[in-house]
Backbone as JSON, one array per atom type, in Angstrom:
{
  "sequence": "MSSRISRDDAWSLLAEWVQSQSLRRHCLAVEAAMIAYAERDGHDAELWGITGLLHDADYERFPDMDDARYGHPRTIMAELEARDAPPEMVRAIASHADFLGVPPESEMERTLVAVDELCGFLVACAYVRPEGIHGLTPKSVKKKLKQPSFAAAVSREDVRGGAEKLSADFDEHVAFVIAALEARADELALDGQRGQ",
  "N": [[117.86, 90.46, 114.99], [115.07, 89.25, 116.51], [111.6, 90.19, 116.92], [110.41, 90.97, 120.19], [107.85, 90.77, 120.6], [105.27, 88.68, 119.8], [103.78, 87.62, 116.67], [101.14, 86.89, 117.05], [100.53, 88.23, 119.45], [100.88, 90.84, 118.57], [98.84, 91.03, 116.65], [96.61, 90.69, 118.32], [96.79, 93.03, 119.85], [96.44, 94.97, 117.85], [93.84, 94.3, 116.98], [92.42, 94.85, 119.29], [92.8, 97.63, 119.59], [92.02, 98.74, 117.15], [89.11, 99.15, 115.45], [88.12, 99.71, 112.96], [87.69, 98.23, 109.85], [88.93, 98.96, 107.47], [91.24, 100.31, 108.32], [92.51, 98.27, 109.7], [92.99, 96.54, 107.55], [94.73, 98.15, 106.1], [96.97, 98.18, 107.79], [97.6, 95.46, 107.71], [98.25, 95.26, 105.0], [100.55, 96.86, 104.85], [102.15, 95.36, 106.54], [102.41, 93.04, 104.92], [103.87, 94.04, 102.72], [106.2, 94.88, 104.01], [107.21, 92.43, 105.0], [107.7, 91.12, 102.59], [109.75, 92.69, 101.46], [111.7, 92.38, 103.46], [112.2, 89.62, 103.36], [113.14, 89.38, 100.75], [115.53, 90.81, 100.88], [116.99, 89.65, 102.88], [116.52, 90.22, 105.62], [115.17, 90.42, 109.01], [112.21, 89.04, 108.89], [110.05, 88.73, 110.62], [110.36, 90.78, 112.54], [110.28, 93.05, 110.84], [107.76, 92.71, 109.7], [105.95, 92.84, 111.92], [106.48, 95.41, 112.75], [105.44, 96.83, 110.57], [102.76, 95.99, 110.78], [101.92, 97.17, 113.17], [102.32, 99.91, 112.89], [100.39, 101.93, 112.6], [98.7, 101.47, 114.7], [97.61, 102.98, 116.79], [96.18, 104.96, 115.59], [93.39, 105.17, 115.2], [92.34, 105.51, 117.79], [93.83, 107.67, 118.75], [94.03, 110.03, 116.88], [95.0, 112.62, 116.76], [97.69, 114.22, 115.77], [99.05, 116.32, 116.76], [98.99, 116.24, 119.46], [101.15, 116.14, 121.96], [101.53, 114.22, 123.87], [99.73, 112.0, 123.66], [99.16, 111.74, 121.0], [99.03, 110.2, 117.7], [102.05, 108.85, 116.35], [102.65, 108.36, 118.98], [101.44, 107.01, 121.13], [101.3, 104.25, 120.47], [104.0, 103.81, 120.27], [104.83, 104.2, 122.93], [103.43, 102.12, 124.13], [104.65, 99.9, 122.94], [107.26, 100.2, 123.87], [106.77, 99.76, 126.58], [106.19, 97.1, 126.46], [108.6, 96.01, 126.01], [109.58, 96.01, 123.4], [111.77, 95.73, 120.54], [114.12, 98.39, 120.24], [114.59, 99.3, 117.64], [112.23, 98.83, 116.32], [110.43, 100.58, 117.52], [111.67, 103.0, 116.88], [111.49, 102.94, 114.09], [108.73, 103.18, 113.71], [108.39, 105.73, 114.75], [109.82, 107.11, 112.8], [108.2, 107.03, 110.56], [106.44, 109.02, 110.88], [106.79, 112.02, 109.9], [106.58, 114.47, 111.19], [107.58, 114.1, 113.73], [110.23, 114.4, 113.57], [112.16, 112.41, 113.28], [114.38, 111.12, 111.29], [114.08, 108.73, 108.61], [116.4, 106.31, 108.64], [117.6, 103.69, 108.81], [117.45, 100.63, 106.86], [115.04, 99.31, 107.32], [113.45, 101.38, 108.34], [113.38, 103.18, 106.17], [112.08, 101.56, 104.34], [109.56, 101.16, 105.53], [108.51, 103.77, 105.38], [108.49, 103.97, 102.63], [106.58, 102.09, 101.8], [104.19, 102.62, 103.13], [102.29, 104.85, 102.43], [102.07, 104.11, 99.78], [100.9, 101.54, 99.89], [98.35, 102.23, 100.82], [97.44, 103.65, 98.6], [97.53, 101.72, 96.57], [95.63, 99.89, 97.47], [93.35, 101.47, 97.28], [93.29, 101.77, 94.49], [92.86, 99.1, 93.76], [90.31, 98.66, 94.78], [88.58, 99.93, 93.01], [88.61, 98.48, 90.75], [87.26, 95.85, 88.76], [88.68, 93.46, 88.82], [90.07, 93.7, 91.12], [93.11, 93.67, 92.89], [94.4, 92.07, 91.14], [96.23, 91.9, 88.19], [96.77, 94.58, 88.26], [98.82, 97.25, 87.26], [102.01, 99.03, 87.28], [101.82, 101.12, 85.43], [99.05, 101.74, 85.29], [98.71, 102.52, 87.91], [100.3, 104.81, 88.03], [98.85, 106.44, 86.33], [96.53, 106.83, 87.83], [97.67, 108.2, 89.95], [98.02, 110.69, 88.87], [95.57, 111.81, 88.99], [94.2, 114.09, 90.92], [91.87, 114.02, 92.5], [91.41, 111.38, 93.05], [91.68, 109.06, 95.65], [92.39, 111.14, 97.41], [93.47, 111.75, 99.9], [95.9, 110.52, 100.05], [99.31, 111.12, 100.05], [100.93, 112.19, 97.28], [103.52, 112.98, 97.02], [104.78, 111.53, 99.06], [104.37, 108.93, 98.13], [105.85, 108.91, 95.75], [108.35, 109.76, 96.75], [109.02, 107.66, 98.41], [110.04, 105.5, 96.9], [112.36, 106.7, 96.04], [113.71, 106.97, 98.47], [114.42, 104.36, 98.87], [116.18, 104.04, 96.9], [115.16, 102.91, 94.6], [113.83, 101.87, 91.44], [110.9, 103.41, 90.37], [108.71, 102.1, 89.08], [109.43, 99.41, 89.44], [109.42, 99.21, 92.22], [106.69, 99.72, 92.77], [105.52, 97.55, 91.39], [106.6, 95.44, 92.87], [105.45, 95.8, 95.4], [102.75, 95.58, 94.73], [102.71, 92.85, 94.04], [103.28, 91.72, 96.54], [100.98, 92.4, 97.96], [99.07, 91.17, 96.4], [99.59, 88.51, 96.88], [98.36, 88.16, 99.28], [95.74, 88.69, 98.77], [93.15, 87.74, 99.34], [92.88, 87.85, 102.15], [93.18, 90.58, 102.43], [90.99, 91.56, 101.21], [91.08, 92.14, 98.45], [90.34, 90.97, 96.1], [88.52, 91.87, 94.27], [85.66, 91.49, 92.21], [85.85, 88.79, 92.15], [86.08, 87.98, 94.75], [83.56, 88.2, 95.78]],
  "CA": [[117.2, 90.35, 116.28], [113.64, 89.09, 116.33], [110.72, 90.97, 117.78], [110.07, 90.34, 121.46], [106.39, 90.69, 120.57], [104.92, 87.68, 118.79], [102.78, 88.06, 115.68], [99.82, 86.73, 117.68], [100.34, 89.35, 120.39], [100.75, 92.08, 117.78], [97.5, 91.03, 116.07], [95.66, 90.92, 119.42], [96.86, 94.45, 120.18], [95.81, 95.7, 116.75], [92.4, 94.02, 117.01], [91.86, 95.55, 120.45], [92.87, 99.08, 119.42], [91.49, 99.2, 115.86], [87.83, 98.53, 115.06], [87.9, 99.97, 111.53], [88.21, 97.18, 108.97], [89.84, 99.53, 106.46], [92.54, 100.58, 108.95], [93.13, 96.95, 109.94], [93.51, 96.06, 106.26], [95.91, 98.96, 105.76], [98.09, 97.68, 108.59], [97.95, 94.14, 107.15], [98.91, 95.49, 103.71], [101.9, 97.34, 105.13], [102.86, 94.18, 107.03], [102.73, 92.18, 103.78], [104.94, 94.67, 101.94], [107.42, 94.85, 104.82], [107.72, 91.05, 105.01], [108.23, 90.81, 101.25], [111.06, 93.34, 101.32], [112.65, 91.75, 104.4], [112.58, 88.3, 102.83], [113.94, 89.57, 99.53], [116.84, 91.39, 101.16], [117.67, 88.91, 103.94], [116.35, 90.83, 106.94], [114.3, 89.72, 109.95], [110.86, 89.24, 108.38], [109.11, 88.87, 111.74], [110.53, 92.15, 113.07], [109.8, 94.01, 109.84], [106.31, 92.54, 109.54], [105.24, 93.35, 113.1], [106.62, 96.87, 112.69], [104.43, 97.29, 109.61], [101.42, 95.7, 111.3], [101.56, 98.05, 114.3], [102.76, 101.3, 112.7], [99.25, 102.84, 112.75], [97.76, 100.82, 115.63], [96.96, 103.95, 117.67], [95.62, 106.06, 114.81], [91.94, 105.29, 115.41], [92.09, 106.03, 119.15], [94.54, 108.92, 119.01], [94.4, 110.56, 115.56], [95.54, 113.97, 116.85], [99.15, 114.14, 115.69], [99.63, 117.47, 117.47], [98.98, 115.95, 120.9], [102.53, 115.72, 122.24], [101.58, 113.09, 124.8], [98.98, 110.82, 123.24], [98.88, 111.72, 119.57], [99.64, 109.2, 116.83], [102.12, 107.46, 116.79], [103.31, 108.34, 120.3], [100.81, 106.05, 122.05], [101.76, 102.9, 120.14], [105.43, 103.75, 120.62], [104.91, 104.02, 124.39], [102.94, 100.76, 124.43], [105.69, 98.95, 122.52], [108.37, 100.32, 124.84], [106.32, 99.1, 127.82], [106.21, 95.65, 126.2], [109.99, 95.63, 125.76], [109.8, 95.81, 121.96], [113.09, 96.17, 120.1], [114.18, 99.83, 119.99], [114.54, 99.62, 116.21], [110.82, 98.82, 115.93], [109.86, 101.84, 118.01], [112.24, 104.1, 116.1], [110.93, 102.88, 112.73], [107.38, 103.74, 113.78], [108.58, 107.18, 114.88], [110.35, 107.69, 111.56], [107.18, 107.14, 109.52], [105.7, 110.25, 111.16], [107.85, 113.0, 109.68], [106.46, 115.59, 112.13], [108.33, 113.81, 114.96], [111.62, 114.78, 113.34], [113.04, 111.24, 113.33], [114.56, 110.78, 109.87], [114.22, 107.3, 108.32], [117.8, 106.07, 108.29], [117.89, 102.27, 108.56], [116.7, 100.08, 105.73], [113.67, 99.04, 107.76], [112.76, 102.67, 108.44], [113.14, 103.69, 104.81], [111.09, 100.7, 103.7], [108.25, 101.48, 106.11], [108.07, 105.02, 104.77], [108.28, 103.74, 101.19], [105.41, 101.26, 101.5], [103.01, 103.04, 103.89], [101.33, 105.56, 101.58], [101.87, 103.34, 98.55], [99.91, 100.49, 100.17], [97.04, 102.89, 100.85], [97.05, 104.01, 97.25], [97.28, 100.49, 95.8], [94.35, 99.34, 97.93], [92.32, 102.32, 96.65], [93.25, 101.38, 93.07], [92.26, 97.76, 93.65], [88.89, 98.71, 95.11], [87.76, 100.46, 91.91], [88.77, 97.6, 89.59], [86.51, 94.6, 88.89], [89.63, 92.37, 89.12], [90.78, 94.02, 92.36], [94.56, 93.87, 92.76], [94.91, 91.18, 90.09], [96.47, 92.57, 86.92], [97.11, 96.0, 88.45], [100.17, 97.52, 86.76], [102.56, 100.34, 87.62], [101.32, 102.12, 84.47], [97.72, 102.2, 85.71], [98.89, 103.23, 89.19], [100.81, 106.17, 87.72], [97.73, 107.18, 85.75], [95.66, 107.23, 88.95], [98.4, 109.2, 90.76], [97.87, 111.99, 88.22], [94.2, 112.3, 89.24], [94.23, 114.6, 92.31], [90.66, 113.7, 93.26], [91.38, 109.95, 93.39], [92.4, 108.8, 96.91], [92.97, 112.47, 97.63], [94.18, 111.82, 101.19], [97.22, 109.91, 99.91], [100.33, 112.06, 99.62], [101.66, 111.79, 96.07], [104.94, 113.22, 97.31], [105.27, 110.39, 99.85], [104.38, 107.74, 97.27], [107.01, 109.04, 94.86], [109.57, 109.86, 97.54], [109.33, 106.37, 99.02], [110.93, 104.75, 96.01], [113.66, 107.39, 96.07], [114.37, 106.62, 99.73], [114.98, 103.01, 98.72], [116.99, 104.05, 95.68], [114.52, 101.91, 93.74], [113.07, 102.31, 90.28], [109.53, 103.57, 90.83], [107.86, 101.03, 88.55], [109.81, 98.14, 90.08], [108.93, 99.29, 93.6], [105.23, 99.57, 92.72], [105.22, 96.17, 90.99], [106.97, 94.56, 93.97], [104.44, 95.93, 96.46], [101.52, 94.97, 94.2], [102.86, 91.39, 94.16], [103.19, 91.38, 97.96], [99.57, 92.5, 98.36], [98.3, 90.17, 95.65], [99.8, 87.22, 97.54], [97.43, 88.1, 100.42], [94.55, 89.4, 98.28], [91.93, 87.28, 100.01], [92.89, 88.42, 103.51], [93.1, 92.04, 102.33], [89.75, 91.87, 100.46], [91.49, 92.81, 97.22], [90.06, 90.1, 94.98], [87.53, 92.46, 93.39], [84.4, 90.76, 92.1], [86.15, 87.37, 92.43], [85.93, 87.71, 96.19], [82.17, 88.44, 96.23]],
  "C": [[115.69, 90.28, 116.06], [112.86, 89.99, 117.28], [110.5, 90.23, 119.1], [108.55, 90.25, 121.59], [106.04, 89.69, 119.47], [103.9, 88.26, 117.82], [101.38, 87.94, 116.28], [99.52, 87.86, 118.65], [100.13, 90.66, 119.66], [99.34, 92.16, 117.18], [96.45, 91.29, 117.14], [95.61, 92.4, 119.8], [96.16, 95.27, 119.1], [94.29, 95.52, 116.78], [91.72, 94.73, 118.17], [91.77, 97.05, 120.2], [92.18, 99.58, 118.17], [90.22, 98.43, 115.52], [87.57, 98.68, 113.56], [88.53, 98.87, 110.67], [89.19, 97.75, 107.96], [91.21, 99.84, 107.07], [93.25, 99.27, 109.27], [93.75, 96.42, 108.64], [94.73, 96.85, 105.83], [97.13, 98.43, 106.51], [98.54, 96.3, 108.09], [98.67, 94.29, 105.81], [100.35, 95.94, 103.91], [102.75, 96.19, 105.68], [103.31, 93.3, 105.87], [103.89, 92.74, 102.97], [106.26, 94.63, 102.71], [108.04, 93.45, 104.84], [108.35, 90.72, 103.67], [109.6, 91.44, 101.05], [112.1, 92.7, 102.23], [113.13, 90.41, 103.86], [113.46, 88.43, 101.6], [115.39, 89.95, 99.86], [117.55, 90.74, 102.35], [117.61, 89.54, 105.32], [115.38, 90.0, 107.77], [112.84, 89.99, 109.58], [109.84, 89.41, 109.51], [109.17, 90.3, 112.3], [109.94, 93.17, 112.1], [108.28, 93.92, 109.72], [105.53, 93.12, 110.7], [105.34, 94.88, 113.16], [105.58, 97.45, 111.73], [103.02, 97.12, 110.14], [100.99, 96.73, 112.34], [101.83, 99.54, 114.07], [101.63, 102.31, 112.9], [98.25, 102.34, 113.8], [97.03, 101.81, 116.53], [96.2, 105.03, 116.91], [94.12, 106.26, 115.04], [91.63, 105.92, 116.77], [92.67, 107.42, 119.36], [94.99, 109.57, 117.69], [95.07, 111.94, 115.6], [97.07, 113.93, 116.89], [99.83, 115.29, 116.42], [99.66, 117.27, 118.98], [100.34, 115.35, 121.26], [102.62, 114.53, 123.18], [100.93, 111.83, 124.23], [98.77, 110.73, 121.73], [99.61, 110.6, 118.84], [101.01, 109.69, 116.36], [102.72, 107.3, 118.19], [102.75, 107.25, 121.22], [101.26, 104.63, 121.75], [103.25, 102.75, 120.45], [105.6, 103.49, 122.12], [104.48, 102.62, 124.78], [104.0, 99.72, 124.08], [106.89, 99.0, 123.45], [108.02, 99.61, 126.14], [106.35, 97.58, 127.68], [107.61, 95.16, 125.83], [110.25, 95.28, 124.28], [111.2, 96.28, 121.59], [113.09, 97.67, 119.8], [114.08, 100.18, 118.51], [113.11, 99.6, 115.68], [110.18, 100.15, 116.31], [110.37, 103.01, 117.18], [111.69, 104.12, 114.68], [109.54, 103.49, 112.71], [107.45, 105.25, 113.95], [108.97, 107.8, 113.55], [109.29, 107.79, 110.46], [106.3, 108.37, 109.72], [106.68, 111.41, 111.07], [107.8, 114.18, 110.65], [107.17, 115.34, 113.46], [109.82, 114.14, 114.8], [112.62, 113.64, 113.48], [113.25, 110.78, 111.88], [114.69, 109.27, 109.67], [115.63, 107.0, 107.81], [118.09, 104.6, 107.99], [117.07, 101.79, 107.37], [115.25, 99.8, 106.11], [112.86, 100.33, 107.83], [112.41, 103.22, 107.07], [112.07, 102.87, 104.1], [109.69, 100.98, 104.23], [107.69, 102.75, 105.48], [107.71, 104.81, 103.3], [107.0, 102.96, 100.89], [104.12, 101.78, 102.13], [101.97, 103.71, 102.99], [101.05, 104.78, 100.31], [100.84, 102.25, 98.76], [98.51, 101.09, 100.19], [96.53, 103.19, 99.45], [96.72, 102.77, 96.41], [95.95, 99.85, 96.19], [93.2, 100.15, 97.31], [92.18, 101.97, 95.17], [92.53, 100.04, 92.9], [90.76, 97.8, 93.88], [88.02, 99.19, 93.95], [87.88, 99.61, 90.65], [87.97, 96.31, 89.79], [87.42, 93.43, 89.29], [90.36, 92.6, 90.44], [92.25, 94.26, 92.09], [95.13, 93.09, 91.58], [95.03, 91.92, 88.76], [96.76, 94.05, 87.04], [98.57, 96.22, 88.04], [100.68, 98.87, 87.25], [102.04, 101.45, 86.7], [99.96, 102.65, 84.91], [97.78, 102.92, 87.06], [99.35, 104.66, 88.94], [99.71, 107.05, 87.11], [96.81, 107.7, 86.86], [96.35, 108.31, 89.82], [98.23, 110.61, 90.19], [96.48, 112.58, 88.41], [94.12, 112.78, 90.69], [93.02, 114.22, 93.14], [90.61, 112.24, 93.7], [92.25, 109.7, 94.62], [93.15, 110.06, 97.33], [93.79, 112.58, 98.91], [95.6, 111.26, 101.1], [98.21, 110.93, 99.34], [101.09, 111.52, 98.42], [103.16, 111.95, 96.29], [105.54, 112.05, 98.09], [105.34, 109.12, 99.01], [105.61, 107.77, 96.37], [108.32, 109.02, 95.65], [109.99, 108.55, 98.17], [110.29, 105.56, 98.19], [112.32, 105.37, 96.01], [114.42, 107.05, 97.35], [115.03, 105.24, 99.67], [115.97, 102.91, 97.57], [116.48, 103.01, 94.69], [113.87, 102.59, 92.55], [111.6, 102.33, 90.69], [108.63, 102.42, 90.36], [108.16, 99.69, 89.22], [109.3, 98.08, 91.52], [107.42, 99.05, 93.64], [104.86, 98.12, 92.38], [105.52, 95.19, 92.13], [105.91, 94.6, 95.07], [103.1, 95.37, 95.99], [101.58, 93.46, 94.38], [102.72, 90.94, 95.61], [101.73, 91.41, 98.43], [98.73, 91.45, 97.65], [98.43, 88.79, 96.3], [98.86, 87.05, 98.74], [96.1, 88.76, 100.07], [93.28, 89.01, 99.02], [91.81, 87.92, 101.39], [92.68, 89.92, 103.48], [91.84, 92.5, 101.59], [90.05, 92.63, 99.18], [91.23, 91.96, 95.97], [89.04, 90.68, 93.99], [86.27, 91.61, 93.37], [84.59, 89.25, 92.29], [85.8, 87.02, 93.87], [84.5, 87.86, 96.69], [81.33, 87.19, 96.11]]
}
């Protein structure tokens, strides 16, 4: 079942709600990883991609996760419901916020959880390399994961647990997501010094 929200409408919503370039790029990175997994496994790439694109769309406006009415991600969920988005999209976005108590059960939900924090970490890795994302390996990612001060806001537990949720080999999962981001390196500003 395709999304009832077009990619253009989803981008317009994200652009309206998110001014931060880094948060926009994070959402685009998660979209790229979601599409790559959907295409690989024969799922609805549009639905998966838009779910990834909008998963954090309300975070800038409503970062308070404890706000039971407007906190992230409740506001984007309510907006999507109002726009008649597929229920599986709304549920997937709920499932990426573990404090809502919605366990990631479907493949789309598990994939969103598996790529969300990992995309944030890979982008951080790419930003400190002259080559950006190009040539980034799972080995160097694992080395950075062992440095608590590097990208300290990224949950190592979530990065590691994501691969487990997909029953995927960690290195293969990391390499797959790197490739998905590298394919859109220009759009994601991950070309390193090449892009300057």
